[in-house]
Amino acid sequence: MKSILLICAMLLGWNSMVRAADDKRFVTDCELSDFVKTPRYAETVAYAQRLAEASPMVHYTTFGVSPEGRELPLLIVDKEGLASPEEIRARGRMILLVEACIHSGEPDGKDAGYMWIRDMVIRKQGVEVLDRVSVLFIPIFNVDGHENFGARNRINQNGPEELGTRVTGQLLNLNRDFLKADAPEMRAWLTLYNRWMPELFVDVHVTNGADFQYVMTYGLESHTSFLEEGLRQWTEQRFERQLNERMAAVGFPIFPYFEFRNYNQPESGILIDVFDPRYSNGYASVRNRIGLLLENHIYKPYKQRVLATIEMLKACAQILGEEQQTLTALIRQADARVASSDFRKQPLAFEFVPANRDSVMVDFLSWERDTTISDLSGAPWVTHNYEKPKTVRTSLITSFDSTISVQLPEAYILMPQWDKVRELLDLHGVRYTRLNGGERISVETYRYTGATFATRQSEGRIPVKAAYTTQTEELLLPPGALLIDMNQPSAKAAAWLLEPSAPGSLTYWGFFNQVVQAPGEFWVSLPYMEVKGRELLQKDPALKAEFEAKKASDPAFAKNPEAILRFFYDRVKKASEQNAEIHPAWRVMDRSQITRLDI
């Protein structure tokens, strides 16, 4: 009996040593440095692979390759080790996508995500959340920027010691690229997103700017119509409230991502930021899913920021599991509504500004502050006293007015030569069919009348503010044109891409510059108008009357030979290029026009 007890004790001791050894293998590089350092790309990938080797619940894979040749890492965490959306959804589980290092100088999500997953699959802490939720984790999205490592990046950020940069190896900001998808990394991400369509997408950042007590702020599209109404109400009334309650309970109160009305003065009032689909959480809303932006506070110690992020990821997963049936039904309803004619009865809003009504009074956790005249610059210098926390009672603006909106068509018809646009439709899950063409169809068109081009580049492009007219025309359909029927869940994504007035539209980013600004070259010479002008006057009495009236009313014109020839030249040029300025996505406003098309 004594020997058996001894063997049991030895086995228990050995098991404890094995667990201790295993646990040591899975202490993250960040923890080993006491939250002073964050690991490089190679160490980050190696840790992911160790988790996958140790736990059947973790699958390591990649979802693309960066311009500098680095693979984009992805962990799939599922209770049964399933690694496809079809298998996971067949088990009835929700999908949570967590993304870190889209701005690789903001690595909080990378280290927090690993610690959270490690605690579940290795230490079995909180693993029960995986009964209803599976997790996709991107530890580094901007892999090339991540390896542009240095101590001078984000010098005002309170740790870690060295980190990557905001932009990619191609100097693009991925969090402006969700719609136009110029970056190869973003194209890979969109392919991943379309395949999985996660119920909740969490994007982890670190904010700049004002100083306050909160370790974390957050962004949710719960105050505008960017998100379908049923999902918006759930986000505001259920998800957002529970996040605030749970985070406060674990010692990390949170506050919406915001701006002060007056810089560094919370008592002046607070404005919530909203984000269109150029940005991560705005993009999720356009796809009828929930997007959560986390903005940790740049001045807080790195350890605090990482620990707060872990608690937020736990809360998100728990709420997702608890709200499984409700949220699944609401997403199904949102997809159906956006794909219906009812959705198009109201204009789609593209831009909002805060309104000075419906504000609420809130407690904002700030600091006592002093303003002195700097002995360095001579400017007023605001400093905060971290020994004196202060609660400010102030107004929070909760209502917004739309400043840009458009009545959606029943369908768009995209001209067949715009292959790059077709590729974007595929990436955004927008369905279309090819037309045989040959019919004449009544459509609403935009014809560009001019444009203002930015004086400097943004994201490698020259932003465009275009002017145009709107009219109904009967036009001949070319073979191969794409019919984008708006009876589909991705209807909002199609509109954001194709409507010229939408912020971040393809027009804005210069995809249609050839038609926004018609070609400058016209091969007919001005002197030829001596011949053609006479011909036009002879054939067109109305033009002749206009010409004679102009000469009579404008003596300077009548005495200017070049102006007279230019009068005819401009008309010939316009007739020759009559469709040069037409927006290549025609709007079908009458559904009966669709049913008679040859598909």
Coordinates of C-alpha atoms in Angstrom, one line a residue:
M1 CA 0.0 0.0 0.0
K2 CA 2.8 2.4 0.9
S3 CA 4.5 1.7 -2.4
I4 CA 1.3 2.5 -4.3
L5 CA 0.9 5.8 -2.4
L6 CA 4.5 6.6 -3.2
I7 CA 4.0 5.9 -6.9
C8 CA 0.9 8.0 -6.9
A9 CA 2.8 10.8 -5.1
M10 CA 5.6 10.5 -7.6
L11 CA 3.1 10.6 -10.5
L12 CA 1.4 13.7 -9.0
G13 CA 4.7 15.3 -8.6
W14 CA 5.8 14.5 -12.1
N15 CA 2.5 15.8 -13.5
S16 CA 3.0 19.0 -11.5
M17 CA 6.5 19.4 -13.0
V18 CA 5.2 18.7 -16.5
R19 CA 2.5 21.3 -16.0
A20 CA 5.1 23.8 -14.6
A21 CA 7.3 23.1 -17.6
D22 CA 4.4 23.4 -20.0
D23 CA 3.4 26.6 -18.3
K24 CA 6.9 28.0 -18.6
R25 CA 6.9 27.3 -22.3
F26 CA 3.8 29.4 -22.7
V27 CA 4.8 32.4 -20.7
T28 CA 4.7 35.1 -23.5
D29 CA 7.8 37.1 -24.3
C30 CA 5.9 40.2 -23.2
E31 CA 5.3 38.6 -19.7
L32 CA 8.9 37.5 -19.5
S33 CA 10.0 41.1 -19.9
D34 CA 7.5 42.3 -17.3
F35 CA 5.5 44.0 -20.1
V36 CA 8.5 46.1 -21.2
K37 CA 9.0 44.4 -24.6
T38 CA 6.8 42.9 -27.3
P39 CA 8.1 40.1 -29.5
R40 CA 9.2 40.4 -33.1
Y41 CA 7.5 38.7 -36.0
A42 CA 9.5 35.5 -35.8
E43 CA 8.9 35.0 -32.1
T44 CA 5.2 35.9 -32.5
V45 CA 4.7 33.2 -35.2
A46 CA 6.8 30.7 -33.1
Y47 CA 4.5 31.2 -30.1
A48 CA 1.4 30.7 -32.3
Q49 CA 2.9 27.4 -33.6
R50 CA 3.7 26.3 -30.0
L51 CA 0.1 26.8 -29.0
A52 CA -1.1 24.8 -32.0
E53 CA 1.3 22.0 -31.3
A54 CA 0.3 21.8 -27.6
S55 CA -3.5 22.1 -27.9
P56 CA -5.9 20.3 -30.2
M57 CA -8.2 23.3 -29.9
V58 CA -5.7 25.6 -31.8
H59 CA -5.0 25.5 -35.5
Y60 CA -2.3 27.7 -36.9
T61 CA -2.4 28.8 -40.5
T62 CA -1.8 31.9 -42.7
F63 CA -4.2 33.9 -44.9
G64 CA -1.9 35.8 -47.2
V65 CA 1.5 37.2 -48.0
S66 CA 2.8 40.7 -47.6
P67 CA 4.6 42.8 -50.3
E68 CA 7.9 42.0 -48.4
G69 CA 7.1 38.3 -48.5
R70 CA 6.0 37.7 -44.9
E71 CA 3.0 35.4 -44.3
L72 CA 0.0 36.8 -42.5
P73 CA -0.5 34.6 -39.4
L74 CA -3.9 33.3 -38.2
L75 CA -4.9 31.2 -35.2
I76 CA -8.3 29.4 -35.3
V77 CA -9.4 28.4 -31.8
D78 CA -12.3 26.0 -31.6
K79 CA -13.4 23.6 -28.8
E80 CA -13.2 20.6 -31.2
G81 CA -10.3 21.8 -33.2
L82 CA -12.5 22.6 -36.2
A83 CA -10.8 24.9 -38.8
S84 CA -13.5 25.8 -41.3
P85 CA -16.5 28.1 -41.0
E86 CA -18.8 25.4 -42.4
E87 CA -17.9 22.9 -39.7
I88 CA -18.0 25.4 -36.9
R89 CA -21.3 26.9 -37.9
A90 CA -22.7 23.4 -38.2
R91 CA -22.0 23.1 -34.5
G92 CA -24.0 26.3 -33.9
R93 CA -21.1 28.3 -32.6
M94 CA -20.6 32.1 -33.1
I95 CA -17.4 33.4 -34.6
L96 CA -15.3 36.2 -33.0
L97 CA -12.5 37.8 -35.1
V98 CA -9.8 39.6 -33.1
E99 CA -7.3 41.6 -35.0
A100 CA -4.1 43.1 -33.7
C101 CA -1.4 45.3 -35.1
I102 CA -3.2 46.8 -38.0
H103 CA -1.1 49.7 -36.8
S104 CA 1.9 47.7 -35.7
G105 CA 3.1 50.4 -33.4
E106 CA 0.0 49.5 -31.3
P107 CA 0.8 45.9 -30.3
D108 CA -1.5 45.6 -27.3
G109 CA -3.9 43.2 -29.0
K110 CA -1.1 40.9 -30.0
D111 CA 0.2 40.2 -26.5
A112 CA -3.3 40.3 -24.9
G113 CA -4.7 37.9 -27.5
Y114 CA -2.0 35.3 -26.9
M115 CA -2.3 35.5 -23.1
W116 CA -6.1 35.1 -23.3
I117 CA -5.9 32.1 -25.7
R118 CA -3.1 30.6 -23.7
D119 CA -5.2 30.8 -20.5
M120 CA -8.1 29.0 -22.2
V121 CA -6.4 26.2 -24.0
I122 CA -3.3 25.5 -21.8
R123 CA -4.4 26.6 -18.3
K124 CA -8.2 25.8 -18.9
Q125 CA -9.2 29.2 -17.5
G126 CA -12.4 30.4 -19.0
V127 CA -12.3 27.7 -21.6
E128 CA -16.1 27.1 -21.3
V129 CA -16.7 30.2 -23.5
L130 CA -15.6 28.0 -26.4
D131 CA -18.7 26.0 -26.0
R132 CA -20.6 28.6 -28.0
V133 CA -17.8 30.8 -29.5
S134 CA -14.9 30.1 -31.8
V135 CA -12.1 32.6 -32.2
L136 CA -10.1 33.8 -35.1
F137 CA -7.0 35.7 -34.0
I138 CA -4.7 37.7 -36.2
P139 CA -1.7 38.6 -34.0
I140 CA -0.1 40.8 -36.6
F141 CA -2.0 42.2 -39.6
N142 CA 0.6 44.8 -40.7
V143 CA 3.5 42.4 -40.7
D144 CA 5.9 44.5 -42.8
G145 CA 5.4 47.6 -40.7
H146 CA 5.8 45.5 -37.6
E147 CA 9.3 44.6 -38.6
N148 CA 10.3 48.2 -39.1
F149 CA 11.1 47.9 -35.4
G150 CA 12.6 50.7 -33.3
A151 CA 12.5 52.7 -30.1
R152 CA 11.7 56.0 -31.9
N153 CA 8.3 54.9 -33.2
R154 CA 5.4 56.5 -31.3
I155 CA 7.7 58.2 -28.8
N156 CA 4.8 59.5 -26.8
Q157 CA 3.5 56.0 -26.2
N158 CA 4.0 54.5 -22.7
G159 CA 5.6 51.2 -23.8
P160 CA 6.7 48.8 -25.0
E161 CA 10.3 49.8 -25.5
E162 CA 10.5 49.0 -29.2
L163 CA 7.7 48.5 -31.7
G164 CA 6.7 48.8 -35.4
T165 CA 5.2 51.5 -37.5
R166 CA 1.7 52.7 -38.3
V167 CA 2.0 52.1 -42.1
T168 CA 2.8 49.1 -44.2
G169 CA 5.9 48.4 -46.2
Q170 CA 4.2 50.2 -49.0
L171 CA 3.5 53.2 -46.7
L172 CA -0.3 52.5 -46.7
N173 CA -2.5 52.8 -43.6
L174 CA -4.6 49.6 -43.6
N175 CA -7.2 51.3 -41.5
R176 CA -8.1 53.5 -44.4
D177 CA -8.1 50.7 -46.9
F178 CA -11.1 48.5 -46.1
L179 CA -13.1 49.8 -49.1
K180 CA -10.5 50.6 -51.8
A181 CA -8.3 47.6 -50.8
D182 CA -5.1 48.8 -52.4
A183 CA -2.9 46.8 -50.1
P184 CA -2.3 43.1 -50.7
E185 CA -2.7 42.5 -47.0
M186 CA -6.2 44.1 -47.1
R187 CA -7.2 42.0 -50.1
A188 CA -6.2 38.9 -48.2
W189 CA -8.1 40.1 -45.2
L190 CA -11.3 40.7 -47.2
T191 CA -11.1 37.2 -48.6
L192 CA -10.8 35.9 -45.1
Y193 CA -13.7 38.0 -43.9
N194 CA -16.0 37.0 -46.7
R195 CA -15.3 33.3 -46.0
W196 CA -15.9 33.5 -42.3
M197 CA -18.4 36.5 -41.9
P198 CA -17.8 36.8 -38.1
E199 CA -20.6 37.9 -35.9
L200 CA -18.2 40.2 -34.1
F201 CA -15.0 41.8 -35.3
V202 CA -12.7 43.4 -32.7
D203 CA -9.9 45.7 -33.9
V204 CA -7.3 46.7 -31.2
H205 CA -5.6 50.1 -31.4
V206 CA -3.9 52.6 -29.1
T207 CA -5.2 56.2 -29.2
N208 CA -3.4 59.5 -29.2
G209 CA -4.5 62.8 -27.8
A210 CA -6.3 63.8 -24.6
D211 CA -5.4 62.6 -21.1
F212 CA -7.9 60.9 -18.8
Q213 CA -8.3 58.1 -16.3
Y214 CA -9.7 55.4 -18.7
V215 CA -7.2 52.7 -19.8
M216 CA -9.5 51.9 -22.7
T217 CA -12.0 53.7 -25.0
Y218 CA -14.1 52.0 -27.6
G219 CA -16.0 52.7 -30.9
L220 CA -19.3 51.1 -31.9
E221 CA -21.6 52.2 -34.7
S222 CA -24.6 52.4 -32.3
H223 CA -25.7 56.1 -32.8
T224 CA -26.2 56.4 -36.6
S225 CA -27.8 54.4 -39.4
F226 CA -24.5 53.0 -40.6
L227 CA -25.6 49.7 -38.9
E228 CA -29.0 48.1 -39.7
E229 CA -31.6 49.3 -37.2
G230 CA -32.2 46.0 -35.5
L231 CA -28.5 45.4 -35.0
R232 CA -28.0 49.0 -33.9
Q233 CA -30.5 48.6 -31.2
W234 CA -29.0 45.4 -29.9
T235 CA -25.6 47.0 -30.0
E236 CA -26.7 50.0 -28.0
Q237 CA -29.1 48.4 -25.6
R238 CA -27.5 45.0 -25.0
F239 CA -23.9 44.7 -26.1
E240 CA -22.6 48.2 -25.2
R241 CA -24.3 48.2 -21.8
Q242 CA -23.0 44.8 -20.9
L243 CA -19.4 45.7 -22.0
N244 CA -19.5 48.8 -19.7
E245 CA -20.9 46.8 -16.8
R246 CA -18.4 44.0 -17.1
M247 CA -15.4 46.1 -17.6
A248 CA -16.3 48.3 -14.6
A249 CA -16.7 45.2 -12.5
V250 CA -13.1 44.1 -13.2
G251 CA -11.6 47.5 -12.5
F252 CA -11.3 48.8 -16.1
P253 CA -14.2 51.3 -16.7
I254 CA -14.4 52.3 -20.3
F255 CA -15.8 55.2 -22.3
P256 CA -16.8 55.7 -26.0
Y257 CA -14.1 56.9 -28.3
F258 CA -14.5 60.7 -28.4
E259 CA -13.4 64.2 -28.9
F260 CA -13.7 67.2 -26.6
R261 CA -15.6 70.2 -27.9
N262 CA -12.6 72.2 -26.8
Y263 CA -9.2 70.7 -26.7
N264 CA -8.3 69.1 -23.3
Q265 CA -11.5 70.5 -21.7
P266 CA -13.9 67.7 -20.8
E267 CA -16.3 70.2 -19.2
S268 CA -16.8 71.7 -22.7
G269 CA -18.7 68.7 -23.8
I270 CA -17.9 65.4 -25.5
L271 CA -18.5 64.3 -29.1
I272 CA -18.6 60.6 -30.0
D273 CA -16.6 59.6 -33.1
V274 CA -18.3 57.7 -35.9
F275 CA -16.6 55.8 -38.6
D276 CA -17.5 55.1 -42.2
P277 CA -16.4 51.8 -44.0
R278 CA -13.0 53.0 -44.8
Y279 CA -12.3 52.0 -41.2
S280 CA -12.5 48.6 -39.5
N281 CA -15.6 48.9 -37.3
G282 CA -17.4 51.0 -40.0
Y283 CA -16.7 48.3 -42.5
A284 CA -18.3 45.6 -40.4
S285 CA -21.5 47.6 -40.1
V286 CA -21.8 47.9 -43.9
R287 CA -21.6 44.1 -44.0
N288 CA -24.4 43.8 -41.4
R289 CA -22.1 42.7 -38.6
I290 CA -20.9 44.2 -35.4
G291 CA -17.5 45.9 -35.4
L292 CA -15.8 47.0 -32.1
L293 CA -12.9 49.4 -32.2
L294 CA -10.7 49.3 -29.1
E295 CA -8.6 52.4 -28.4
N296 CA -6.3 51.9 -25.5
H297 CA -4.9 55.0 -23.9
I298 CA -1.4 55.9 -25.1
Y299 CA -0.2 57.3 -21.7
K300 CA -1.1 54.3 -19.6
P301 CA 1.6 51.7 -18.8
Y302 CA 1.7 48.8 -21.3
K303 CA 0.8 46.2 -18.7
Q304 CA -2.4 48.0 -17.9
R305 CA -3.3 48.3 -21.5
V306 CA -2.7 44.6 -22.2
L307 CA -4.6 43.4 -19.1
A308 CA -7.6 45.7 -20.0
T309 CA -7.6 44.2 -23.5
I310 CA -7.7 40.7 -22.1
E311 CA -10.7 41.5 -20.0
M312 CA -12.4 43.1 -22.9
L313 CA -11.8 40.0 -25.1
K314 CA -13.2 37.8 -22.4
A315 CA -16.3 40.1 -22.1
C316 CA -16.9 40.1 -25.8
A317 CA -16.7 36.3 -26.1
Q318 CA -19.0 35.8 -23.0
I319 CA -21.6 38.2 -24.3
L320 CA -21.4 36.7 -27.8
G321 CA -22.1 33.2 -26.4
E322 CA -24.9 34.4 -24.1
E323 CA -26.6 36.4 -26.8
Q324 CA -26.1 33.6 -29.4
Q325 CA -29.7 33.0 -30.4
T326 CA -30.8 36.7 -30.3
L327 CA -27.8 37.9 -32.3
T328 CA -28.0 35.1 -34.9
A329 CA -31.7 36.0 -35.5
L330 CA -30.9 39.7 -35.7
I331 CA -28.1 39.2 -38.3
R332 CA -30.4 37.0 -40.4
Q333 CA -33.0 39.7 -40.2
A334 CA -30.5 42.5 -41.1
D335 CA -29.3 40.6 -44.2
A336 CA -32.9 40.1 -45.3
R337 CA -33.9 43.7 -44.7
V338 CA -30.9 45.2 -46.5
A339 CA -31.7 42.8 -49.4
S340 CA -35.3 44.0 -49.6
S341 CA -37.1 46.8 -51.4
D342 CA -38.2 48.2 -48.0
F343 CA -34.6 49.1 -47.2
R344 CA -34.5 51.3 -50.3
K345 CA -37.6 53.3 -49.4
Q346 CA -35.4 55.6 -47.2
P347 CA -32.2 57.3 -48.4
L348 CA -28.9 55.7 -47.4
A349 CA -26.9 58.1 -45.2
F350 CA -23.2 58.4 -46.0
E351 CA -22.1 61.1 -43.6
F352 CA -23.1 62.4 -40.1
V353 CA -22.3 65.4 -37.9
P354 CA -23.1 65.7 -34.2
A355 CA -26.4 67.4 -33.5
N356 CA -26.9 69.8 -30.6
R357 CA -29.9 68.0 -29.2
D358 CA -30.5 64.8 -27.2
S359 CA -27.3 65.1 -25.2
V360 CA -27.1 63.3 -21.9
M361 CA -25.1 64.3 -18.8
V362 CA -22.4 61.8 -17.9
D363 CA -19.6 61.4 -15.4
F364 CA -16.2 61.6 -17.1
L365 CA -13.1 60.3 -15.3
S366 CA -10.5 63.0 -15.7
W367 CA -7.6 64.5 -13.8
E368 CA -7.0 67.9 -12.1
R369 CA -5.0 70.0 -14.6
D370 CA -2.8 73.1 -14.6
T371 CA -2.1 75.5 -17.4
T372 CA 1.2 77.3 -17.3
I373 CA 3.3 79.3 -19.9
S374 CA 6.0 77.0 -21.1
D375 CA 9.5 78.1 -20.5
L376 CA 10.5 76.1 -23.6
S377 CA 8.0 77.4 -26.3
G378 CA 6.2 80.2 -24.6
A379 CA 2.9 78.6 -25.4
P380 CA 0.2 77.6 -22.9
W381 CA 1.1 74.2 -21.6
V382 CA -1.5 71.9 -20.0
T383 CA -0.3 69.3 -17.5
H384 CA -2.3 66.7 -15.5
N385 CA -1.9 65.8 -11.9
Y386 CA -2.1 62.0 -11.7
E387 CA -2.3 62.3 -7.9
K388 CA -5.6 64.1 -8.1
P389 CA -8.3 62.2 -10.1
K390 CA -11.3 64.2 -10.9
T391 CA -14.9 63.3 -12.0
V392 CA -16.3 65.9 -14.5
R393 CA -20.0 66.1 -15.0
T394 CA -20.4 67.0 -18.7
S395 CA -22.6 66.6 -21.7
L396 CA -22.3 63.7 -24.2
I397 CA -23.8 64.3 -27.6
T398 CA -25.8 61.2 -28.7
S399 CA -27.6 62.4 -31.8
F400 CA -26.4 62.9 -35.3
D401 CA -27.7 64.5 -38.5
S402 CA -27.0 63.2 -41.9
T403 CA -25.3 65.6 -44.3
I404 CA -24.9 63.3 -47.3
S405 CA -27.4 60.7 -48.4
V406 CA -28.7 59.1 -51.6
Q407 CA -31.8 57.3 -52.7
L408 CA -30.6 53.8 -53.7
P409 CA -31.4 52.3 -57.1
E410 CA -32.9 48.9 -57.8
A411 CA -29.7 48.0 -59.4
Y412 CA -26.4 49.3 -60.8
I413 CA -25.1 48.5 -64.2
L414 CA -21.3 48.6 -64.3
M415 CA -19.6 49.0 -67.6
P416 CA -17.6 45.8 -68.5
Q417 CA -14.2 47.5 -69.0
W418 CA -13.7 48.4 -65.3
D419 CA -12.1 45.1 -64.3
K420 CA -10.5 46.6 -61.1
V421 CA -13.9 47.6 -59.9
R422 CA -15.2 44.1 -60.6
E423 CA -12.4 42.6 -58.5
L424 CA -13.4 44.9 -55.6
L425 CA -17.0 43.8 -55.9
D426 CA -15.8 40.2 -55.5
L427 CA -13.7 41.1 -52.4
H428 CA -16.7 42.8 -50.8
G429 CA -19.1 40.0 -51.4
V430 CA -21.2 41.9 -53.9
R431 CA -23.0 39.6 -56.3
Y432 CA -23.5 40.5 -59.9
T433 CA -24.5 38.9 -63.2
R434 CA -23.2 39.5 -66.7
L435 CA -25.5 40.9 -69.4
N436 CA -25.5 40.0 -73.0
G437 CA -26.3 43.6 -73.9
G438 CA -27.8 45.1 -77.0
E439 CA -31.0 46.5 -75.4
R440 CA -31.7 50.2 -74.8
I441 CA -32.6 50.9 -71.2
S442 CA -33.8 53.9 -69.2
V443 CA -31.3 54.6 -66.4
E444 CA -30.3 57.4 -64.1
T445 CA -26.8 58.6 -64.8
Y446 CA -24.2 60.9 -63.3
R447 CA -22.3 63.0 -65.7
Y448 CA -19.2 64.7 -64.4
T449 CA -18.9 68.4 -64.9
G450 CA -15.6 69.0 -63.2
A451 CA -13.5 68.0 -60.2
T452 CA -11.2 69.4 -57.6
F453 CA -8.1 67.2 -57.1
A454 CA -6.3 67.3 -53.8
T455 CA -2.9 69.1 -53.8
R456 CA -1.2 66.3 -52.1
Q457 CA -1.5 62.5 -52.0
S458 CA -3.3 60.4 -49.4
E459 CA -2.7 56.7 -49.2
G460 CA -0.8 56.8 -52.5
R461 CA -3.8 58.4 -54.3
I462 CA -5.0 61.9 -55.1
P463 CA -8.4 62.3 -53.5
V464 CA -11.0 63.8 -55.8
K465 CA -14.1 66.0 -55.1
A466 CA -16.2 65.6 -58.2
A467 CA -19.1 67.7 -59.4
Y468 CA -21.8 66.1 -61.6
T469 CA -25.3 66.3 -62.8
T470 CA -28.0 63.7 -62.4
Q471 CA -30.4 62.9 -65.2
T472 CA -32.5 60.1 -66.7
E473 CA -31.3 58.8 -70.1
E474 CA -32.0 55.9 -72.5
L475 CA -28.7 54.2 -73.2
L476 CA -27.6 51.2 -75.1
L477 CA -26.2 48.4 -72.9
P478 CA -22.8 47.1 -74.0
P479 CA -22.3 43.3 -74.0
G480 CA -20.6 42.0 -70.8
A481 CA -21.9 44.8 -68.5
L482 CA -22.4 43.8 -64.9
L483 CA -25.9 43.9 -63.3
I484 CA -25.7 44.5 -59.6
D485 CA -29.1 43.8 -58.2
M486 CA -29.6 45.6 -54.9
N487 CA -31.7 42.7 -53.5
Q488 CA -28.7 41.3 -51.7
P489 CA -27.1 41.6 -48.2
S490 CA -24.1 43.4 -49.6
A491 CA -26.2 46.2 -51.1
K492 CA -24.7 48.9 -48.8
A493 CA -21.2 47.9 -49.7
A494 CA -22.1 48.3 -53.4
A495 CA -23.5 51.8 -52.8
W496 CA -20.4 52.9 -50.8
L497 CA -18.2 51.9 -53.6
L498 CA -20.2 53.2 -56.6
E499 CA -21.9 56.4 -55.3
P500 CA -19.7 59.4 -56.1
S501 CA -20.9 61.3 -53.0
A502 CA -20.0 58.6 -50.6
P503 CA -16.9 59.4 -48.4
G504 CA -14.1 57.0 -49.5
S505 CA -16.0 56.0 -52.7
L506 CA -14.1 54.8 -55.7
T507 CA -14.7 58.2 -57.3
Y508 CA -13.1 59.9 -54.2
W509 CA -10.0 57.6 -54.5
G510 CA -9.5 58.3 -58.2
F511 CA -10.6 55.0 -59.7
F512 CA -12.7 56.9 -62.3
N513 CA -10.4 59.9 -63.1
Q514 CA -10.6 59.1 -66.8
V515 CA -14.3 60.1 -66.7
V516 CA -14.2 62.6 -63.9
Q517 CA -11.9 64.6 -66.0
A518 CA -12.4 63.9 -69.7
P519 CA -9.3 63.3 -71.9
G520 CA -7.6 66.6 -72.8
E521 CA -6.4 65.5 -76.2
F522 CA -8.7 66.2 -79.2
W523 CA -7.2 65.5 -82.5
V524 CA -9.2 67.9 -84.6
S525 CA -7.4 71.3 -85.0
L526 CA -9.0 74.6 -84.3
P527 CA -8.5 76.0 -87.9
Y528 CA -10.6 73.1 -89.3
M529 CA -13.6 74.8 -87.7
E530 CA -13.5 77.2 -90.7
V531 CA -14.9 74.3 -92.7
K532 CA -16.9 72.5 -90.0
G533 CA -18.5 75.7 -88.6
R534 CA -20.1 76.5 -91.9
E535 CA -21.4 72.9 -92.2
L536 CA -22.9 73.1 -88.7
L537 CA -24.6 76.4 -89.3
Q538 CA -26.1 75.1 -92.5
K539 CA -27.5 71.9 -90.9
D540 CA -28.6 73.2 -87.5
P541 CA -30.9 76.3 -87.5
A542 CA -31.0 76.3 -83.7
L543 CA -27.2 76.5 -83.5
K544 CA -27.2 79.2 -86.1
A545 CA -29.7 81.3 -84.1
E546 CA -27.6 80.8 -81.0
F547 CA -24.4 81.8 -82.8
E548 CA -26.0 85.0 -84.3
A549 CA -27.5 85.9 -80.9
K550 CA -24.1 85.6 -79.2
K551 CA -22.4 87.8 -81.8
A552 CA -25.1 90.4 -81.3
S553 CA -24.9 90.4 -77.5
D554 CA -21.2 90.0 -77.1
P555 CA -19.1 92.4 -79.3
A556 CA -15.8 91.1 -78.0
F557 CA -16.8 87.6 -79.1
A558 CA -17.9 88.9 -82.5
K559 CA -14.5 90.5 -83.0
N560 CA -12.4 87.5 -81.8
P561 CA -11.7 85.0 -84.6
E562 CA -10.3 82.4 -82.1
A563 CA -13.3 82.7 -79.9
I564 CA -15.6 82.2 -82.9
L565 CA -13.8 79.1 -84.0
R566 CA -13.7 77.8 -80.4
F567 CA -17.5 78.1 -80.3
F568 CA -17.7 75.4 -82.9
Y569 CA -14.7 73.5 -81.7
D570 CA -16.3 73.0 -78.3
R571 CA -19.5 71.6 -79.7
V572 CA -17.6 69.2 -82.0
K573 CA -15.4 68.0 -79.2
K574 CA -18.4 67.5 -76.9
A575 CA -20.3 65.5 -79.6
S576 CA -17.3 63.4 -80.2
E577 CA -16.8 62.6 -76.5
Q578 CA -20.5 62.5 -75.5
N579 CA -20.0 59.7 -73.1
A580 CA -16.5 60.5 -71.9
E581 CA -17.7 62.1 -68.7
I582 CA -20.5 59.5 -67.7
H583 CA -20.1 57.7 -64.4
P584 CA -19.6 54.0 -65.4
A585 CA -22.1 52.7 -62.9
W586 CA -25.6 53.5 -64.2
R587 CA -28.6 53.5 -61.8
V588 CA -31.7 51.4 -62.6
M589 CA -34.5 53.1 -60.7
D590 CA -37.4 51.0 -62.1
R591 CA -37.3 47.2 -61.3
S592 CA -39.4 46.4 -64.4
Q593 CA -36.3 47.5 -66.4
I594 CA -34.3 44.6 -64.9
T595 CA -36.8 41.9 -65.8
R596 CA -36.5 42.5 -69.5
L597 CA -32.7 42.4 -69.7
D598 CA -30.9 39.6 -71.6
I599 CA -28.8 37.8 -68.9

